[in-house]
Short mmCIF file of C-alpha atoms in Angstrom, two decimals:
data_model
loop_
_atom_site.label_atom_id
_atom_site.label_comp_id
_atom_site.label_asym_id
_atom_site.label_seq_id
_atom_site.Cartn_x
_atom_site.Cartn_y
_atom_site.Cartn_z
CA MET A 1 -0.18 -0.19 0.03
CA ARG A 2 0.83 3.54 -0.85
CA ALA A 3 2.49 6.00 2.22
CA LYS A 4 -0.86 7.99 1.59
CA PRO A 5 -3.37 5.27 0.77
CA ARG A 6 -5.54 6.36 -2.01
CA ILE A 7 -9.40 6.18 -1.61
CA LEU A 8 -11.44 6.72 -4.33
CA ILE A 9 -15.54 8.32 -3.59
CA VAL A 10 -18.09 7.57 -5.89
CA ASP A 11 -20.93 9.89 -5.50
CA ASP A 12 -22.87 11.84 -7.98
CA GLU A 13 -23.47 14.54 -5.10
CA VAL A 14 -21.06 17.63 -5.45
CA ALA A 15 -21.76 18.68 -2.44
CA ILE A 16 -21.19 15.86 -0.40
CA THR A 17 -17.49 14.73 -2.47
CA SER A 18 -16.26 18.39 -2.40
CA ASN A 19 -16.46 18.45 1.21
CA LEU A 20 -15.37 14.77 2.26
CA SER A 21 -12.29 15.18 -0.32
CA PRO A 22 -10.18 17.79 1.71
CA LEU A 23 -11.69 16.47 5.28
CA LEU A 24 -10.22 12.61 3.90
CA GLU A 25 -6.87 14.23 2.28
CA ARG A 26 -6.33 16.51 5.69
CA ALA A 27 -6.91 12.71 7.42
CA GLY A 28 -4.04 11.87 5.45
CA PHE A 29 -5.03 9.94 2.62
CA ASP A 30 -4.91 10.79 -1.27
CA VAL A 31 -8.60 11.22 -2.75
CA ILE A 32 -10.38 10.73 -6.04
CA ILE A 33 -13.71 11.80 -7.29
CA ALA A 34 -15.93 9.73 -9.70
CA VAL A 35 -19.75 11.32 -10.04
CA ASP A 36 -21.04 7.74 -11.41
CA GLY A 37 -20.47 3.93 -11.45
CA ASN A 38 -18.89 4.27 -15.07
CA GLN A 39 -16.54 6.72 -14.36
CA GLY A 40 -15.64 5.17 -11.35
CA LEU A 41 -14.91 1.68 -12.93
CA ARG A 42 -12.74 3.64 -15.25
CA LEU A 43 -10.88 5.47 -12.33
CA VAL A 44 -10.37 1.91 -10.89
CA GLN A 45 -8.02 0.86 -13.58
CA GLU A 46 -5.90 4.05 -14.28
CA GLN A 47 -5.56 5.04 -10.72
CA THR A 48 -5.70 1.78 -9.05
CA PRO A 49 -6.94 3.14 -5.58
CA ASP A 50 -6.39 1.39 -2.08
CA LEU A 51 -10.34 1.72 -1.22
CA ILE A 52 -13.59 2.58 -2.57
CA VAL A 53 -16.39 4.62 -0.99
CA LEU A 54 -19.06 4.74 -3.11
CA ASP A 55 -22.95 5.69 -2.92
CA VAL A 56 -25.71 3.13 -4.03
CA LEU A 57 -28.29 5.67 -5.44
CA MET A 58 -26.24 7.14 -8.75
CA PRO A 59 -27.34 8.09 -12.34
CA ARG A 60 -26.22 5.70 -15.63
CA LEU A 61 -24.74 2.71 -13.66
CA ASN A 62 -25.03 2.60 -9.73
CA GLY A 63 -23.16 1.99 -6.73
CA ARG A 64 -24.27 -1.82 -6.61
CA GLU A 65 -23.98 -2.41 -10.29
CA MET A 66 -20.74 -0.81 -10.67
CA LEU A 67 -19.45 -3.50 -7.10
CA ARG A 68 -20.86 -6.60 -9.12
CA THR A 69 -19.02 -5.41 -12.23
CA LEU A 70 -15.84 -5.02 -10.31
CA ARG A 71 -16.12 -8.12 -8.46
CA HIS A 72 -17.13 -10.30 -11.61
CA GLN A 73 -13.59 -8.84 -12.90
CA GLY A 74 -11.90 -10.25 -10.32
CA ASN A 75 -10.92 -6.85 -8.43
CA TRP A 76 -11.07 -6.80 -4.90
CA THR A 77 -10.43 -3.44 -3.88
CA PRO A 78 -12.13 -2.70 -0.56
CA VAL A 79 -15.28 -1.00 -0.50
CA ILE A 80 -17.43 0.73 2.03
CA LEU A 81 -20.93 0.86 0.08
CA LEU A 82 -23.00 3.66 1.47
CA THR A 83 -26.46 2.32 2.54
CA GLN A 84 -27.49 0.01 5.33
CA VAL A 85 -27.41 -3.81 5.61
CA GLY A 86 -30.34 -3.94 7.99
CA ASP A 87 -33.58 -7.03 7.59
CA SER A 88 -32.07 -10.21 6.90
CA SER A 89 -32.83 -10.38 2.87
CA GLU A 90 -30.58 -7.79 3.14
CA ARG A 91 -27.63 -9.53 4.94
CA THR A 92 -27.90 -12.10 2.83
CA MET A 93 -27.31 -9.96 -0.59
CA ALA A 94 -24.50 -7.70 1.29
CA LEU A 95 -23.25 -11.78 1.40
CA TRP A 96 -22.67 -12.07 -2.00
CA GLU A 97 -22.01 -8.81 -3.38
CA GLY A 98 -19.13 -8.38 -1.46
CA ALA A 99 -18.96 -4.84 0.07
CA ASP A 100 -16.40 -5.22 3.25
CA ASP A 101 -18.39 -2.38 5.30
CA TYR A 102 -21.55 -0.65 4.88
CA LEU A 103 -22.45 2.55 6.03
CA ASN A 104 -25.78 4.64 6.10
CA LYS A 105 -26.14 8.55 5.42
CA PRO A 106 -26.07 10.84 6.90
CA PHE A 107 -23.24 9.55 8.79
CA ASP A 108 -20.48 11.03 10.95
CA PRO A 109 -17.06 12.54 8.89
CA TYR A 110 -15.23 10.84 11.76
CA GLU A 111 -17.26 7.69 11.92
CA LEU A 112 -16.77 7.33 7.72
CA ILE A 113 -12.84 7.66 8.23
CA ALA A 114 -12.56 4.97 11.26
CA ARG A 115 -14.17 2.63 8.91
CA ILE A 116 -11.98 3.25 6.25
CA GLN A 117 -9.04 2.82 8.56
CA ALA A 118 -10.38 -0.31 9.63
CA VAL A 119 -10.99 -1.72 6.55
CA LEU A 120 -7.92 -0.97 5.14
CA ARG A 121 -6.22 -2.71 8.04
CA ARG A 122 -8.33 -5.85 8.01
CA VAL A 123 -7.76 -6.75 3.89
CA ARG A 124 -5.28 -8.41 2.56
CA PRO A 125 -5.16 -7.03 -1.10
CA GLY A 126 -6.18 -9.26 -3.88
CA THR A 127 -8.68 -11.41 -2.42
CA PRO A 128 -11.77 -11.54 -1.56
CA PRO A 129 -13.17 -9.52 1.91
CA LEU A 130 -14.57 -11.75 4.50
CA SER A 131 -17.70 -9.87 4.55
CA SER A 132 -18.30 -12.12 1.28
CA ALA A 133 -16.73 -15.45 2.69
CA ARG A 134 -19.51 -18.24 3.53
CA ARG A 135 -17.67 -19.91 6.14
CA ILE A 136 -15.07 -17.96 8.68
CA GLY A 137 -13.44 -19.00 12.08
CA ASP A 138 -10.17 -20.11 13.50
CA GLY A 139 -10.90 -23.98 12.59
CA ARG A 140 -11.88 -24.23 16.39
CA LEU A 141 -14.87 -22.12 15.52
CA VAL A 142 -16.70 -21.70 12.82
CA LEU A 143 -19.71 -19.69 11.45
CA ASP A 144 -21.49 -20.87 8.53
CA ARG A 145 -23.14 -17.29 7.49
CA THR A 146 -25.55 -18.65 4.96
CA ALA A 147 -26.85 -21.61 6.89
CA ARG A 148 -26.46 -19.63 10.33
CA ARG A 149 -25.09 -22.52 12.65
CA VAL A 150 -21.94 -21.92 14.67
CA TRP A 151 -19.26 -25.04 15.78
CA LEU A 152 -16.93 -24.84 18.65
CA ASN A 153 -14.88 -28.02 18.23
CA SER A 154 -16.93 -29.63 15.78
CA GLN A 155 -19.78 -29.86 18.39
CA GLU A 156 -22.58 -27.22 16.85
CA LEU A 157 -23.84 -24.73 19.37
CA SER A 158 -27.45 -23.76 19.92
CA LEU A 159 -27.82 -19.96 19.91
CA THR A 160 -30.66 -17.43 19.16
CA PRO A 161 -30.58 -15.53 15.56
CA LYS A 162 -29.82 -12.53 16.87
CA ALA A 163 -26.41 -13.83 19.09
CA ILE A 164 -25.45 -15.27 15.48
CA ALA A 165 -26.08 -12.11 13.67
CA ILE A 166 -23.81 -10.32 16.29
CA LEU A 167 -21.43 -12.88 16.46
CA GLU A 168 -21.23 -12.30 12.96
CA TYR A 169 -21.15 -8.84 12.88
CA LEU A 170 -17.87 -8.97 15.25
CA MET A 171 -16.03 -11.44 13.13
CA THR A 172 -16.43 -10.40 9.56
CA HIS A 173 -15.13 -6.53 11.84
CA ALA A 174 -12.49 -8.66 14.03
CA ASP A 175 -10.25 -6.46 15.94
CA GLU A 176 -12.32 -3.14 15.54
CA LEU A 177 -14.06 -1.50 18.35
CA ILE A 178 -17.68 -2.18 17.84
CA SER A 179 -20.34 0.29 20.01
CA ARG A 180 -23.47 -1.23 21.45
CA GLU A 181 -25.18 1.54 19.42
CA ARG A 182 -23.53 0.47 16.08
CA LEU A 183 -24.31 -3.61 17.11
CA LEU A 184 -28.16 -2.48 18.03
CA ASN A 185 -28.22 -0.38 14.42
CA THR A 186 -26.71 -3.11 12.37
CA VAL A 187 -28.20 -6.44 14.00
CA TRP A 188 -31.81 -5.03 15.12
CA GLY A 189 -31.92 -2.40 12.36
CA TRP A 190 -32.56 0.19 15.13
CA ASP A 191 -31.15 1.79 18.33
CA TYR A 192 -34.02 2.83 20.34
CA SER A 193 -33.55 4.27 23.87
CA ILE A 194 -33.84 0.47 24.73
CA GLY A 195 -30.06 0.93 25.25
CA GLY A 196 -27.00 -1.50 25.18
CA ARG A 197 -28.50 -4.18 28.02
CA VAL A 198 -30.27 -5.90 24.97
CA ILE A 199 -26.73 -6.63 23.53
CA ASP A 200 -25.01 -7.20 26.73
CA THR A 201 -28.01 -9.83 27.09
CA ARG A 202 -26.74 -11.66 23.97
CA ILE A 203 -22.80 -10.81 24.40
CA ALA A 204 -23.50 -12.83 27.81
CA GLU A 205 -25.39 -15.76 26.02
CA LEU A 206 -22.54 -15.84 23.24
CA ARG A 207 -19.88 -16.13 26.06
CA LYS A 208 -21.13 -18.77 27.73
CA ALA A 209 -22.18 -20.96 24.49
CA LEU A 210 -18.07 -20.29 23.20
CA GLN A 211 -17.28 -20.89 26.78
CA ASP A 212 -15.28 -17.78 26.68
CA ASP A 213 -14.42 -16.15 29.89
CA PRO A 214 -14.70 -12.59 30.18
CA ALA A 215 -12.15 -12.16 32.64
CA GLU A 216 -9.89 -13.98 29.72
CA PRO A 217 -11.62 -13.69 26.58
CA ARG A 218 -10.35 -15.87 23.70
CA TYR A 219 -13.01 -14.36 21.55
CA ILE A 220 -15.01 -11.23 22.94
CA VAL A 221 -12.96 -8.35 24.39
CA THR A 222 -15.60 -5.88 26.37
CA ILE A 223 -14.28 -2.44 26.25
CA PRO A 224 -15.37 -0.64 29.47
CA GLY A 225 -18.29 2.39 28.74
CA GLU A 226 -17.59 1.98 24.64
CA GLY A 227 -18.79 -1.64 23.43
CA TYR A 228 -17.14 -4.67 22.49
CA ARG A 229 -14.03 -6.09 20.08
CA TYR A 230 -13.32 -9.54 18.49
CA ILE A 231 -9.91 -10.86 19.24
CA GLY A 232 -10.11 -14.53 17.50
CA ALA A 233 -8.65 -14.87 14.48
CA VAL A 234 -11.03 -14.99 11.70
CA ASN A 235 -10.49 -16.48 8.15
CA PRO A 236 -11.95 -17.90 5.23
CA ILE A 237 -13.04 -21.62 5.57
CA PRO A 238 -13.66 -23.23 2.28
CA MET B 1 -86.76 -9.50 4.44
CA LEU B 2 -89.87 -8.91 4.07
CA LEU B 3 -90.30 -10.56 0.88
CA LEU B 4 -88.55 -13.65 2.31
CA LEU B 5 -91.36 -13.66 4.64
CA LEU B 6 -94.03 -12.96 2.54
CA GLY B 7 -92.98 -15.47 -0.37
CA ALA B 8 -92.22 -18.15 2.47
CA GLY B 9 -95.81 -17.06 4.24
CA PHE B 10 -97.52 -17.74 0.43
CA ILE B 11 -95.90 -21.41 0.09
CA LEU B 12 -96.81 -22.41 3.77
CA TRP B 13 -100.64 -21.46 3.35
CA THR B 14 -100.70 -23.22 0.07
CA LEU B 15 -98.90 -26.31 1.38
CA ILE B 16 -101.36 -26.31 4.52
CA VAL B 17 -104.52 -25.29 2.58
CA ASN B 18 -103.36 -28.62 0.46
CA ALA B 19 -102.87 -30.48 3.34
CA GLY B 20 -106.48 -30.24 3.91
CA VAL B 21 -106.22 -28.33 7.06
CA VAL B 22 -108.25 -25.61 5.84
CA ASN B 23 -109.86 -26.51 2.27
CA LEU B 24 -113.07 -27.75 4.52
CA PHE B 25 -113.63 -24.03 4.64
CA ILE B 26 -111.84 -22.75 1.79
CA ALA B 27 -112.24 -24.92 -1.41
CA LEU B 28 -109.71 -23.49 -4.06
CA PRO B 29 -108.87 -24.73 -7.57
CA ILE B 30 -105.64 -26.62 -7.28
CA ASP B 31 -104.09 -24.67 -10.38
CA LEU B 32 -104.49 -21.73 -7.99
CA ASP B 33 -102.66 -23.69 -5.64
CA LEU B 34 -99.62 -23.95 -8.05
CA ILE B 35 -99.79 -20.28 -8.99
CA ILE B 36 -99.58 -19.39 -5.66
CA VAL B 37 -97.05 -21.83 -4.66
CA PHE B 38 -95.11 -20.40 -8.09
CA ILE B 39 -95.52 -16.90 -6.67
CA GLY B 40 -94.26 -17.46 -3.07
CA LEU B 41 -91.09 -19.59 -4.84
CA LEU B 42 -90.54 -16.71 -7.26
CA LEU B 43 -90.72 -13.96 -4.05
CA VAL B 44 -88.60 -16.08 -1.93
CA LEU B 45 -85.91 -16.35 -4.98
CA VAL B 46 -85.95 -12.62 -5.56
CA ALA B 47 -85.54 -11.62 -1.64
CA MET B 48 -82.89 -14.22 -1.66
CA THR B 49 -81.11 -12.68 -4.50
CA ILE B 50 -81.41 -9.47 -3.02
CA LEU B 51 -79.68 -10.57 0.29
CA THR B 52 -76.93 -12.09 -1.74
CA LEU B 53 -76.65 -9.06 -3.39
CA GLN B 54 -76.58 -6.62 -0.58
CA GLN B 55 -74.38 -8.55 1.72
CA GLY B 56 -72.12 -8.52 -1.56
CA TRP B 57 -72.40 -4.79 -1.43
CA GLU B 58 -71.86 -4.55 2.22
CA ARG B 59 -68.32 -6.60 1.31
CA LEU B 60 -67.61 -4.66 -1.49
CA ARG B 61 -67.77 -1.50 0.58
CA HIS B 62 -66.08 -2.99 3.72
CA LYS B 63 -63.15 -4.51 1.23
CA SER B 64 -63.22 -0.45 -0.59
CA VAL B 65 -62.76 1.49 3.09
CA GLU B 66 -60.00 -1.31 4.07
CA GLN B 67 -58.14 -0.73 0.12
CA ALA B 68 -58.49 3.18 0.73
CA ARG B 69 -57.14 2.59 4.20
CA ASN B 70 -54.18 0.32 2.79
CA GLU B 71 -53.77 3.16 -0.42
CA ALA B 72 -53.06 5.83 2.23
CA PHE B 73 -50.89 3.80 4.26
CA ALA B 74 -48.90 2.75 1.10
CA GLU B 75 -48.58 6.82 0.31
CA HIS B 76 -47.67 7.37 3.60
CA HIS B 77 -44.95 4.81 3.50
CA ARG B 78 -43.74 5.86 0.38
CA PHE B 79 -43.82 9.45 0.98
CA LEU B 80 -41.33 8.84 4.10
CA ARG B 81 -38.83 7.01 2.12
CA ARG B 82 -38.78 10.28 -0.31
CA LEU B 83 -38.30 12.46 2.64
CA ASP B 84 -35.27 10.38 3.32
CA HIS B 85 -34.31 10.19 -0.04
CA GLU B 86 -34.39 14.06 -0.20
CA LEU B 87 -33.17 14.79 3.27
CA LYS B 88 -30.39 12.48 3.20
CA ASN B 89 -27.85 13.98 0.81
CA PRO B 90 -27.57 17.33 2.03
CA LEU B 91 -27.42 16.54 5.69
CA THR B 92 -24.62 14.43 4.91
CA ALA B 93 -22.81 17.45 2.81
CA ILE B 94 -23.83 19.78 5.68
CA ARG B 95 -22.10 17.85 8.26
CA VAL B 96 -18.95 17.05 6.42
CA GLY B 97 -19.29 20.87 5.77
CA ILE B 98 -19.53 21.14 9.37
CA SER B 99 -16.03 19.01 10.06
CA ASN B 100 -13.89 20.76 7.41
CA LEU B 101 -14.77 24.35 8.99
CA ARG B 102 -14.24 23.11 12.22
CA GLU B 103 -10.62 21.52 11.72
CA THR B 104 -9.57 25.01 9.78
CA CYS B 105 -11.29 27.49 11.30
CA THR B 106 -9.32 29.16 14.54
CA LEU B 107 -11.56 31.74 15.40
CA GLU B 108 -12.84 30.99 18.89
CA GLY B 109 -16.24 32.68 18.45
CA GLN B 110 -17.05 30.82 15.24
CA GLN B 111 -16.50 27.57 16.87
CA GLN B 112 -19.46 28.06 19.00
CA VAL B 113 -21.94 29.10 15.87
CA LEU B 114 -19.83 25.52 14.37
CA THR B 115 -21.09 23.47 17.70
CA SER B 116 -24.30 24.91 17.34
CA MET B 117 -24.68 24.07 14.32
CA GLU B 118 -23.30 20.80 14.51
CA MET B 119 -25.89 19.77 17.35
CA GLN B 120 -29.20 20.56 15.29
CA THR B 121 -27.76 18.84 12.34
CA MET B 122 -27.36 15.73 14.28
CA ARG B 123 -30.86 16.44 15.55
CA LEU B 124 -31.74 16.88 12.02
CA SER B 125 -30.11 13.21 10.91
CA ARG B 126 -31.67 11.66 14.23
CA LEU B 127 -34.67 12.69 13.13
CA VAL B 128 -34.34 11.19 9.61
CA THR B 129 -32.80 8.19 10.71
CA ASP B 130 -35.80 7.52 13.26
CA LEU B 131 -38.28 8.42 10.29
CA ARG B 132 -36.51 6.06 8.27
CA LYS B 133 -36.49 3.57 10.76
CA LEU B 134 -40.22 4.32 11.52
CA ALA B 135 -40.69 3.21 7.48
CA GLU B 136 -38.90 0.04 7.54
CA ILE B 137 -40.86 -1.38 10.48
CA GLU B 138 -43.65 -1.35 8.30
CA THR B 139 -41.72 -3.44 5.35
CA LEU B 140 -39.26 -5.28 7.66
CA PRO B 141 -39.77 -9.29 7.60
CA LEU B 142 -40.43 -9.83 11.68
CA GLU B 143 -39.33 -12.96 13.45
CA ASP B 144 -42.88 -14.21 13.67
CA THR B 145 -42.15 -16.68 15.97
CA PRO B 146 -43.98 -18.06 19.53
CA PHE B 147 -42.34 -16.81 22.62
CA ASP B 148 -43.39 -16.54 26.25
CA LEU B 149 -44.73 -12.67 27.01
CA ARG B 150 -44.02 -13.01 30.97
CA GLU B 151 -40.24 -13.52 30.18
CA VAL B 152 -40.00 -10.22 27.80
CA LEU B 153 -42.34 -8.18 30.64
CA GLU B 154 -39.57 -9.17 33.20
CA GLU B 155 -36.73 -8.33 31.07
CA THR B 156 -38.26 -5.25 30.47
CA VAL B 157 -38.86 -4.21 34.10
CA VAL B 158 -34.79 -5.27 34.37
CA LEU B 159 -34.33 -2.96 31.74
CA VAL B 160 -35.90 0.23 33.58
CA GLN B 161 -35.64 -0.55 37.20
CA GLU B 162 -33.03 1.22 37.92
CA ARG B 163 -33.77 4.47 36.15
CA LEU B 164 -37.38 4.50 37.75
CA GLU B 165 -36.19 3.90 40.93
CA GLN B 166 -33.40 6.91 40.64
CA ASN B 167 -36.05 9.28 39.35
CA GLN B 168 -38.78 7.98 42.05
CA ARG B 169 -40.94 6.42 40.38
CA GLN B 170 -42.92 2.93 41.43
CA LEU B 171 -42.89 0.24 38.99
CA SER B 172 -44.73 -3.02 39.79
CA LEU B 173 -45.56 -5.88 37.04
CA VAL B 174 -48.62 -7.70 37.43
CA LEU B 175 -48.87 -10.77 35.96
CA PRO B 176 -51.38 -13.91 35.61
CA SER B 177 -51.52 -16.68 37.74
CA PRO B 178 -47.32 -18.37 37.53
CA GLY B 179 -46.72 -20.20 33.90
CA SER B 180 -45.95 -18.75 30.75
CA VAL B 181 -48.22 -16.59 28.43
CA PRO B 182 -47.40 -17.71 24.93
CA VAL B 183 -47.97 -15.39 21.91
CA VAL B 184 -46.48 -15.23 18.94
CA GLY B 185 -44.59 -12.11 16.86
CA ASP B 186 -41.11 -10.64 16.73
CA ARG B 187 -39.71 -10.87 20.62
CA ASP B 188 -37.02 -7.85 20.17
CA LEU B 189 -39.62 -5.28 18.71
CA LEU B 190 -42.18 -5.92 21.19
CA LEU B 191 -39.80 -5.49 23.48
CA VAL B 192 -39.41 -2.04 21.88
CA ALA B 193 -42.88 -1.30 22.26
CA ILE B 194 -43.89 -1.99 25.54
CA HIS B 195 -40.31 -0.20 26.88
CA ASN B 196 -41.27 2.73 24.90
CA LEU B 197 -44.73 2.64 26.58
CA ILE B 198 -43.10 2.81 29.78
CA ASP B 199 -40.79 5.17 28.87
CA ASN B 200 -43.15 7.67 27.81
CA ALA B 201 -45.01 6.57 31.72
CA PHE B 202 -41.49 7.68 32.98
CA LYS B 203 -41.40 11.16 31.17
CA PHE B 204 -44.33 12.17 31.42
CA SER B 205 -44.76 11.41 35.13
CA ARG B 206 -43.84 13.17 38.48
CA PRO B 207 -41.57 11.91 41.41
CA GLU B 208 -43.71 9.67 43.36
CA ASP B 209 -46.06 8.87 41.09
CA ARG B 210 -46.90 5.05 40.32
CA ILE B 211 -46.53 2.64 37.17
CA GLU B 212 -48.20 -0.46 36.65
CA LEU B 213 -47.03 -2.54 33.76
CA ARG B 214 -49.73 -5.41 33.66
CA ALA B 215 -50.73 -8.47 31.41
CA PHE B 216 -54.01 -10.94 31.41
CA HIS B 217 -56.04 -12.92 28.95
CA ASP B 218 -59.06 -11.39 27.58
CA ASP B 219 -60.96 -14.36 25.46
CA ASN B 220 -58.58 -14.92 22.83
CA SER B 221 -56.37 -11.97 22.94
CA VAL B 222 -53.53 -11.67 25.51
CA LEU B 223 -54.02 -7.96 26.67
CA ILE B 224 -50.47 -5.43 28.15
CA GLN B 225 -51.28 -2.85 29.52
CA VAL B 226 -48.96 0.44 30.63
CA SER B 227 -50.67 2.61 33.25
CA ASP B 228 -49.40 5.83 34.78
CA THR B 229 -50.67 7.74 37.72
CA GLY B 230 -49.14 11.14 36.02
CA PRO B 231 -50.88 14.28 35.04
CA GLY B 232 -52.55 12.52 32.11
CA ILE B 233 -52.99 13.79 28.37
CA LEU B 234 -55.60 16.34 27.33
CA ALA B 235 -58.93 15.52 25.82
CA ALA B 236 -57.99 17.30 22.75
CA ASP B 237 -54.20 15.79 22.47
CA ALA B 238 -55.47 11.95 22.74
CA PRO B 239 -56.13 11.23 19.44
CA LEU B 240 -53.37 13.15 17.75
CA VAL B 241 -50.32 11.31 19.88
CA TRP B 242 -50.31 8.44 17.36
CA GLU B 243 -49.53 10.66 15.08
CA GLU B 244 -45.49 10.75 13.87
CA LEU B 245 -43.74 14.35 15.06
CA TYR B 246 -46.84 14.92 16.96
CA ARG B 247 -46.13 16.34 20.52
CA GLY B 248 -48.82 17.15 23.11
CA GLN B 249 -49.75 20.87 24.40
CA ASN B 250 -48.33 19.75 27.91
CA THR B 251 -45.09 18.06 26.95
CA GLU B 252 -42.99 21.41 26.91
CA GLY B 253 -39.41 21.30 28.07
CA ILE B 254 -39.80 16.64 28.20
CA PRO B 255 -37.51 15.50 25.70
CA GLY B 256 -38.57 13.41 22.61
CA SER B 257 -39.01 13.13 18.75
CA GLY B 258 -42.81 12.59 18.76
CA LEU B 259 -42.12 9.11 17.15
CA GLY B 260 -42.21 6.71 20.36
CA LEU B 261 -46.03 6.17 20.21
CA ALA B 262 -45.85 6.10 16.20
CA LEU B 263 -43.19 3.27 16.37
CA VAL B 264 -46.10 1.62 19.03
CA GLN B 265 -48.80 1.52 16.75
CA MET B 266 -46.88 0.31 14.11
CA ILE B 267 -45.04 -2.49 15.92
CA VAL B 268 -48.31 -3.42 17.53
CA LYS B 269 -49.66 -3.58 14.15
CA ARG B 270 -47.45 -5.47 12.80
CA SER B 271 -47.89 -8.26 14.89
CA HIS B 272 -51.50 -8.42 14.20
CA GLY B 273 -52.73 -6.88 17.81
CA GLU B 274 -54.07 -3.56 18.01
CA VAL B 275 -53.18 -0.71 20.55
CA SER B 276 -55.56 1.99 22.56
CA LEU B 277 -55.18 4.65 25.10
CA GLU B 278 -57.30 5.73 27.99
CA SER B 279 -56.36 8.80 29.78
CA GLN B 280 -57.98 10.89 32.45
CA PRO B 281 -56.16 14.62 33.06
CA GLY B 282 -55.42 14.57 36.15
CA GLN B 283 -55.40 10.74 37.34
CA GLY B 284 -53.29 9.41 34.68
CA THR B 285 -53.09 6.91 31.46
CA THR B 286 -53.55 3.49 30.35
CA VAL B 287 -52.28 2.39 27.33
CA THR B 288 -53.79 -1.42 26.09
CA ILE B 289 -51.74 -3.53 23.41
CA ARG B 290 -54.16 -6.62 22.79
CA LEU B 291 -52.56 -8.95 20.92
CA PRO B 292 -53.73 -12.28 19.35
CA ALA B 293 -52.81 -15.23 22.14
CA ALA B 294 -50.74 -17.73 20.71
#
């Protein structure tokens, strides 16, 4: 990777790209801009960005079409898609469309910067993202994302759908600090006043099933007052 | 109906006459009997046709009212989507722009202006996001699974207890005699709805007020009630509190987006239930959720 990672922003809203560009540059990135999917594809070829921030709704070639074309060509440049993955049908779609992360508008600009940094740290250039792998884990713990099943030491675990969704999100964002709000937003699709207690209950369920001691965790670490971080190794499993 | 009775009367009368009960008194020629029976049958037929048409018309009318309601609902949904779409891009641009200014502006006074702008933009972002979520719950595929309502209510109490006690509200949970209270639906979403109602009861009550969460069976339904002894809702506000962004006249200074009850209503509607509210100004408010029993 270059000293200054090159970020391609693809969005037809000039008000967004013209403001985002200097902000990302000050954060240490080299920024290039495309106004639709066609120009985006061209710039990927010519400038080989390290990461693409991709809006979905655009004239001519939209974001999802551009992403499909890229992946079809075998191009695995990491992509942050500017939309949300809420319900289960969207999650299934997200699995095969091959984005590395999702962020919905209107977003906190610093959240975008944090996500870009996290994805850049996580990706192995030229390989498919974990978020598009069907089975992931460290050999001991295996999660089948399509079948929604989890095994520990070859023993299948009995987990609620929500606990599986949390585990999936934590594993596909390994080493990243994930706030309770982000988990609520992504896994439940809302973050109403109910707060993080619902999350804590499910994390406790997960820990029990994974035989993970919070005092000496192998998988899930609590960051007091902030959220959770997955520390286990995560690889695609054929 | 009158025609049906008249027709049936004709037939009965003719049969009685033919059975010889009264033909000692009235001797009618046989072909006249046949004509009367025929007229009777004809009247019955006409009456039945009218009745069927009437029922069909009623069904049609009912269906068109239902259809109109669904269409209005769908239109409202489309409006929320359009609103979301039209607001999210400018809001993103403003947020990024403010961050840019904040990083480059060094004047103390201007930083304060930026802080205020940032807070208002975040407020707007929150509103757009909440409206979007409300629209999403309308169409979200729900987890329609059987669960024990007792567990959900007990969990909700655990979630709110500490906050209520710290603020001098007494919360009591009244459940039917031991055993599960089975219902079918999306457990987590229902928890959000009940949590929202208790949160409202908390916000719109005063220290030393009481809040009661109840559940009981009623015919083929399960009723969940959240009651408080707070100041209640003004009669003029009561029918409007379910509307998005509506805030009652006596809610000044109480935090809230005006989306809580709209969300509750949406969740209950998606759970095949009904929700209603009764309030006595000065005495308190009771919200009732009626769900089909599993």
